[in-house]
PDB file of C-alpha atoms in Angstrom:
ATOM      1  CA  UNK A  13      15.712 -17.862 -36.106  1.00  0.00           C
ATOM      2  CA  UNK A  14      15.591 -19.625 -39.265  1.00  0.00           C
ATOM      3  CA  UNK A  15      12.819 -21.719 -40.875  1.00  0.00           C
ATOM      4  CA  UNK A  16      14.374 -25.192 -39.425  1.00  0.00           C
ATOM      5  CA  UNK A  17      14.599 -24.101 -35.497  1.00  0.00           C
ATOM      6  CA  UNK A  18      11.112 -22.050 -36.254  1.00  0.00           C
ATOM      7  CA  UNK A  19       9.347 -25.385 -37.272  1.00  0.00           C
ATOM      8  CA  UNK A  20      10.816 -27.512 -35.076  1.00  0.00           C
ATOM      9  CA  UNK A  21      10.374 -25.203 -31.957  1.00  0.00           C
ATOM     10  CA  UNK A  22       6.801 -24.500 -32.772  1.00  0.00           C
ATOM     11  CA  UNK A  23       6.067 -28.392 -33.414  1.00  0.00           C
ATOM     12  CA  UNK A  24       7.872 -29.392 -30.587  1.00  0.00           C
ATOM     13  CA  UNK A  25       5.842 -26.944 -27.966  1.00  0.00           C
ATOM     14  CA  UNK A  26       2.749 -28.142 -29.510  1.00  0.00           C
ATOM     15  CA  UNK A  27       3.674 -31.794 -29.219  1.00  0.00           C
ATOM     16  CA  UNK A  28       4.703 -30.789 -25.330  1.00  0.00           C
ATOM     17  CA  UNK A  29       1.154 -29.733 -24.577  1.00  0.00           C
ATOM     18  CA  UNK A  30      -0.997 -32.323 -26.400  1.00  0.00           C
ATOM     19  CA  UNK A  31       1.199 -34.765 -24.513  1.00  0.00           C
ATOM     20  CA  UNK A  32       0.949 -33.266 -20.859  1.00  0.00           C
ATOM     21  CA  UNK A  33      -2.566 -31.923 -20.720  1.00  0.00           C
ATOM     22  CA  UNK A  34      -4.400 -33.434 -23.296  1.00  0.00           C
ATOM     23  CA  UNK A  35      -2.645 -37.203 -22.696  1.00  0.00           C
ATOM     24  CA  UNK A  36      -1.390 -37.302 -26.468  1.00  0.00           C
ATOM     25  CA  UNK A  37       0.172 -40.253 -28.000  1.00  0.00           C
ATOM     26  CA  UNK A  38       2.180 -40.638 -30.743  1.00  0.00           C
ATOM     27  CA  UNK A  39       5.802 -40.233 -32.530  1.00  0.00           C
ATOM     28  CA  UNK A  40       4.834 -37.001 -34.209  1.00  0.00           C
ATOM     29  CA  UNK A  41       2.417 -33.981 -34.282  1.00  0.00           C
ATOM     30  CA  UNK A  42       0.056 -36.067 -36.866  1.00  0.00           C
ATOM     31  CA  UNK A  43      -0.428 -39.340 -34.619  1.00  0.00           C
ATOM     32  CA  UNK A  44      -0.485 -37.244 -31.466  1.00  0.00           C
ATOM     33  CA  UNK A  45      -3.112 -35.044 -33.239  1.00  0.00           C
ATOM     34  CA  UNK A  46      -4.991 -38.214 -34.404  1.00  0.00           C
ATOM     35  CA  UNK A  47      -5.117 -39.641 -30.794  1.00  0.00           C
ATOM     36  CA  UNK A  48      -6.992 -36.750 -29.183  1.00  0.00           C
ATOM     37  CA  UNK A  49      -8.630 -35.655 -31.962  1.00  0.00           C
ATOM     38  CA  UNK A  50     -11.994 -36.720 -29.803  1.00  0.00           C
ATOM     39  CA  UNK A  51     -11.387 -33.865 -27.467  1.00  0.00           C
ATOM     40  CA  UNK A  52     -10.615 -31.006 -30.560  1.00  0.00           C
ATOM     41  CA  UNK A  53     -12.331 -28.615 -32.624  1.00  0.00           C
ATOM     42  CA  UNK A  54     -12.431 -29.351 -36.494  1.00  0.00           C
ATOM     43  CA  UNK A  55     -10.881 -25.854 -37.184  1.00  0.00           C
ATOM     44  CA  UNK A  56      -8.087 -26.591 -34.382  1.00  0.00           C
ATOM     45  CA  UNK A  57      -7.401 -30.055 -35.729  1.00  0.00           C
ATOM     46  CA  UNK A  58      -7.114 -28.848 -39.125  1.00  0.00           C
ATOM     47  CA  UNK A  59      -4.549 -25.967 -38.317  1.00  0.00           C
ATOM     48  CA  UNK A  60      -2.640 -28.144 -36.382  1.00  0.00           C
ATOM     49  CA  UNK A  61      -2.302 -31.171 -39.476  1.00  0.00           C
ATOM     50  CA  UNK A  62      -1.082 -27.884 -41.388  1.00  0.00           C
ATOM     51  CA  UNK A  63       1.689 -27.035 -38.741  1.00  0.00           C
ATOM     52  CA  UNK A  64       2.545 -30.755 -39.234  1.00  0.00           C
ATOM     53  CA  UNK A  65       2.662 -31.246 -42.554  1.00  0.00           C
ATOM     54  CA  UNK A  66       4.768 -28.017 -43.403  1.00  0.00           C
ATOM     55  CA  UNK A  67       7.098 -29.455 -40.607  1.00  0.00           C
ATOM     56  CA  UNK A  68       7.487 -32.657 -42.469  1.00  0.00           C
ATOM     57  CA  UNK A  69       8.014 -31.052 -45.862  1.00  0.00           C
ATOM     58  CA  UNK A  70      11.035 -29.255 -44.264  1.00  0.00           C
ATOM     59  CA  UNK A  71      12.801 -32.038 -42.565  1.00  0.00           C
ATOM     60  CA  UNK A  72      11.616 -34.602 -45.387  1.00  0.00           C
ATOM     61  CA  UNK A  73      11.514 -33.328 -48.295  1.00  0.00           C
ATOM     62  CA  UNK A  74      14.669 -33.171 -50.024  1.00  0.00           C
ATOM     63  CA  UNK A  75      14.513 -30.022 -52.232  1.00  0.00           C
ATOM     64  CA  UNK A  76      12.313 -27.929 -49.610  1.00  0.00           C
ATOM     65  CA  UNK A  77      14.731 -25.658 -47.547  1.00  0.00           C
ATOM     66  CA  UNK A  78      12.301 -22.887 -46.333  1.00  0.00           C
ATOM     67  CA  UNK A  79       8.380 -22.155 -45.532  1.00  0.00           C
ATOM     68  CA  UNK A  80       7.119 -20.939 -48.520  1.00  0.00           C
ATOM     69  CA  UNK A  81       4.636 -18.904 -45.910  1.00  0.00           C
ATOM     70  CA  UNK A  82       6.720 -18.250 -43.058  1.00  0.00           C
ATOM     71  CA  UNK A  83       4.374 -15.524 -41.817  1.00  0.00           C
ATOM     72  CA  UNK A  84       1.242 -17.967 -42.011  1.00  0.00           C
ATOM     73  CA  UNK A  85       2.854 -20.714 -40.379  1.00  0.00           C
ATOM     74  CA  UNK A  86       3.971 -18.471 -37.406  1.00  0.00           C
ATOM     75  CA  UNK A  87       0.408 -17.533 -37.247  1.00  0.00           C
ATOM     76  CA  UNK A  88      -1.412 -20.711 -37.482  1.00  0.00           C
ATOM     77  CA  UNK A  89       1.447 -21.825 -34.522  1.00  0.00           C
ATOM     78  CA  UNK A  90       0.255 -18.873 -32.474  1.00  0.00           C
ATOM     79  CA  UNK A  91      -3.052 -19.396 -32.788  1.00  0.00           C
ATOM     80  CA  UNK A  92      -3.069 -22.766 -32.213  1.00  0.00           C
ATOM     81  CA  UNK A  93      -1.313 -22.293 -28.989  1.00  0.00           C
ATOM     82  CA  UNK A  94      -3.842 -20.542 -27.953  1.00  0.00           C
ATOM     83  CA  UNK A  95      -6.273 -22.176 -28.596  1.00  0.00           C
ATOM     84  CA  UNK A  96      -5.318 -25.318 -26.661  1.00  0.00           C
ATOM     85  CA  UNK A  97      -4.889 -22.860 -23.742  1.00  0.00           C
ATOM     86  CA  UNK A  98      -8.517 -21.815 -24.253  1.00  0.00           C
ATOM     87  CA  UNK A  99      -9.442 -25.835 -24.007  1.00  0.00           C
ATOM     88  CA  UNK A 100      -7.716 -26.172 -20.868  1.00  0.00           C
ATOM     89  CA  UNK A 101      -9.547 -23.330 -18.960  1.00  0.00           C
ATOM     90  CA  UNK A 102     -12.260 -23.928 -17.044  1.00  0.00           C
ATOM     91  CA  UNK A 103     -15.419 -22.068 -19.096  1.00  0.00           C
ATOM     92  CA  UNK A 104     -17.381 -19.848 -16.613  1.00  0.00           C
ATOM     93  CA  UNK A 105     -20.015 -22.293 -16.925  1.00  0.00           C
ATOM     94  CA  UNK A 106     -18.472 -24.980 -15.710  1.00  0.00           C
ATOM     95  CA  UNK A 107     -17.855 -22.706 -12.602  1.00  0.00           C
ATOM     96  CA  UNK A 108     -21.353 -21.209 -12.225  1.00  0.00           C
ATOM     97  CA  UNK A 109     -22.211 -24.752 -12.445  1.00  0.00           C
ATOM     98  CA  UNK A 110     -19.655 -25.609  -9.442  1.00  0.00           C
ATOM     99  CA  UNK A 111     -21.414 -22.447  -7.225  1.00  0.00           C
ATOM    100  CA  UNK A 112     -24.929 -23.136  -8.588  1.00  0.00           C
ATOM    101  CA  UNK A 113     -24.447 -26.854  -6.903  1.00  0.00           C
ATOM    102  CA  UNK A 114     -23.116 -25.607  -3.839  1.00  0.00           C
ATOM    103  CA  UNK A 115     -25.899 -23.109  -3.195  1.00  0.00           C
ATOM    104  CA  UNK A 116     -28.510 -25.648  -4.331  1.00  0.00           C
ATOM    105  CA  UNK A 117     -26.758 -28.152  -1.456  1.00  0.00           C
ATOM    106  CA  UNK A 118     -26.861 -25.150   1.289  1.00  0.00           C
ATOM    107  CA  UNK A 119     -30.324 -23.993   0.342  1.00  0.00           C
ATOM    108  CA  UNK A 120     -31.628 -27.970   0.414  1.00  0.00           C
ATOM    109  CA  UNK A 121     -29.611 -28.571   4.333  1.00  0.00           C
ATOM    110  CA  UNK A 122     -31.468 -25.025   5.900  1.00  0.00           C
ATOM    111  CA  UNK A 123     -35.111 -26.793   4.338  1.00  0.00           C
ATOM    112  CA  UNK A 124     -34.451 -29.869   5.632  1.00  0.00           C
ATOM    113  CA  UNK A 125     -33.228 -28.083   8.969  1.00  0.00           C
ATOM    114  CA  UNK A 126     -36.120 -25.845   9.323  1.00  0.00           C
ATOM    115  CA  UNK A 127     -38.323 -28.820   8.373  1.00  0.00           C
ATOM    116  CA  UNK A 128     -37.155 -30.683  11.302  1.00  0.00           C
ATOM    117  CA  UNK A 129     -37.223 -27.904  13.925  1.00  0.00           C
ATOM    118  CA  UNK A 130     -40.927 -26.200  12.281  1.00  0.00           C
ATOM    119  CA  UNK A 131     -42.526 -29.746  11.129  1.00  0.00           C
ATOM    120  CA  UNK A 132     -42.435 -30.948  14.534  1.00  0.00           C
TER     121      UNK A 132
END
């Protein structure tokens, strides 16, 4: 794959899932960054502008032809992949939360129950 379809790819997956799950708007990986930035990590948003910008020297830029850090850019793509992914799972918090709230619910029908039936 060469440095063109590598960029592009990458930019376009990322794109794909700040649109769909994180309701990104925008005509390009910078304005689509910019409108959820809200809901991002600094060190996320940062990696991401780099993706960008690199992306836009390429296509731009009329004397740049290659990624002058082709290994870094795949990695910063990987990892920002996944990091997106990581935002989009539910933290087990949020589900011990869920449980904790059930439970709570239960425990607060059986007093109100046994209030009724031993209170009399």
């Amino acid at each position: 794959m060469g440095d063109y379809e590598l960029v592009i790819t990458n930019c376009k997956r990322l794109e794909g899932i700040l649109e769909k799950r994180f309701g990104a708007s925008g005509r390009g990986l910078h304005e689509k960054v910019t409108s959820v930035q809200a809901k991002l990590p600094e060190p996320l948003i940062r990696k991401l502008r780099y993706i960008a910008t690199i992306r836009n020297q390429l296509v731009h830029e009329e004397d740049k032809h290659r990624i002058d850090d082709r290994a870094g850019f795949q990695r910063a793509s990987k990892e920002a992949e996944k990091q997106l992914a990581a935002l989009l799972r539910p933290t087990s918090a949020g589900r011990l939360g869920w449980k904790t709230a059930l439970i709570a619910l239960c425990v607060a029908a059986l007093a109100a129950f046994l209030y009724r039936i031993l209170g009399s």
